[in-house]
Amino acid sequence: MSNVMNEILHRARICPVACALKILLLLLLLSALGIAIFLKHEMSIYAYVGFMAAIGYVAILAIATNGNCRLKLAKKN
């Protein structure tokens, strides 16, 4: 267990942006699940779809910054 924790902390020190985006994505997905289960009648469908779109944008940024802290938008020759 110690090796796994050391590797996670090492990756967080190398690229804190990607690590923060992954944590933010996890928190947003958990909150979306909580809203879908407990607050499904209080929240409008349009607000929920907008919230899911925001989660999608965070997911795209988390995937784009996964390897290093730079966005991989295009390949260079």
Short mmCIF file of C-alpha atoms in Angstrom, two decimals:
data_model
loop_
_atom_site.label_atom_id
_atom_site.label_comp_id
_atom_site.label_asym_id
_atom_site.label_seq_id
_atom_site.Cartn_x
_atom_site.Cartn_y
_atom_site.Cartn_z
CA MET A 1 0.00 0.00 0.00
CA SER A 2 2.88 2.34 0.70
CA ASN A 3 4.24 2.03 -2.84
CA VAL A 4 0.90 2.91 -4.37
CA MET A 5 0.53 5.98 -2.17
CA ASN A 6 4.09 7.10 -2.95
CA GLU A 7 3.42 6.77 -6.68
CA ILE A 8 0.20 8.79 -6.41
CA LEU A 9 1.95 11.54 -4.45
CA HIS A 10 4.84 11.55 -6.95
CA ARG A 11 2.43 12.02 -9.87
CA ALA A 12 0.63 14.78 -7.95
CA ARG A 13 3.94 16.60 -7.42
CA ILE A 14 4.91 16.26 -11.09
CA CYS A 15 1.61 17.47 -12.48
CA PRO A 16 -0.75 19.03 -9.95
CA VAL A 17 -3.09 20.33 -12.68
CA ALA A 18 -3.94 16.86 -13.98
CA CYS A 19 -4.30 15.52 -10.45
CA ALA A 20 -6.62 18.38 -9.47
CA LEU A 21 -8.74 17.85 -12.59
CA LYS A 22 -9.12 14.15 -11.79
CA ILE A 23 -10.19 14.93 -8.23
CA LEU A 24 -12.60 17.60 -9.48
CA LEU A 25 -14.05 15.15 -12.01
CA LEU A 26 -14.56 12.53 -9.32
CA LEU A 27 -16.32 15.04 -7.05
CA LEU A 28 -18.53 16.29 -9.89
CA LEU A 29 -19.54 12.75 -10.85
CA LEU A 30 -20.39 11.91 -7.25
CA SER A 31 -22.48 15.07 -6.93
CA ALA A 32 -24.28 14.29 -10.21
CA LEU A 33 -25.08 10.83 -8.91
CA GLY A 34 -26.38 12.31 -5.66
CA ILE A 35 -28.55 14.78 -7.56
CA ALA A 36 -29.90 12.01 -9.80
CA ILE A 37 -30.81 9.84 -6.81
CA PHE A 38 -31.99 12.27 -4.15
CA LEU A 39 -32.96 15.53 -5.90
CA LYS A 40 -34.46 14.27 -9.15
CA HIS A 41 -37.78 16.08 -8.67
CA GLU A 42 -36.41 19.36 -7.35
CA MET A 43 -33.97 20.09 -10.19
CA SER A 44 -35.10 20.86 -13.73
CA ILE A 45 -33.93 18.66 -16.57
CA TYR A 46 -32.30 21.62 -18.32
CA ALA A 47 -30.19 22.51 -15.31
CA TYR A 48 -29.15 18.87 -14.93
CA VAL A 49 -28.20 18.61 -18.62
CA GLY A 50 -26.13 21.79 -18.26
CA PHE A 51 -24.44 20.33 -15.20
CA MET A 52 -23.67 17.14 -17.13
CA ALA A 53 -22.21 19.23 -19.98
CA ALA A 54 -19.91 20.96 -17.48
CA ILE A 55 -18.83 17.54 -16.21
CA GLY A 56 -18.10 16.57 -19.82
CA TYR A 57 -15.85 19.59 -20.29
CA VAL A 58 -13.93 18.77 -17.12
CA ALA A 59 -13.60 15.16 -18.29
CA ILE A 60 -12.18 16.28 -21.64
CA LEU A 61 -9.63 18.50 -19.89
CA ALA A 62 -8.70 15.67 -17.51
CA ILE A 63 -8.11 13.31 -20.43
CA ALA A 64 -6.16 15.92 -22.38
CA THR A 65 -3.79 16.62 -19.48
CA ASN A 66 -3.38 12.99 -18.40
CA GLY A 67 0.16 12.30 -19.68
CA ASN A 68 1.72 15.61 -18.73
CA CYS A 69 0.57 19.10 -17.77
CA ARG A 70 0.35 20.33 -21.33
CA LEU A 71 -2.83 20.13 -23.38
CA LYS A 72 -2.44 17.74 -26.30
CA LEU A 73 -4.45 19.55 -28.94
CA ALA A 74 -2.46 18.68 -32.04
CA LYS A 75 0.43 16.45 -32.97
CA LYS A 76 3.65 18.14 -34.08
CA ASN A 77 5.69 16.70 -36.93
#
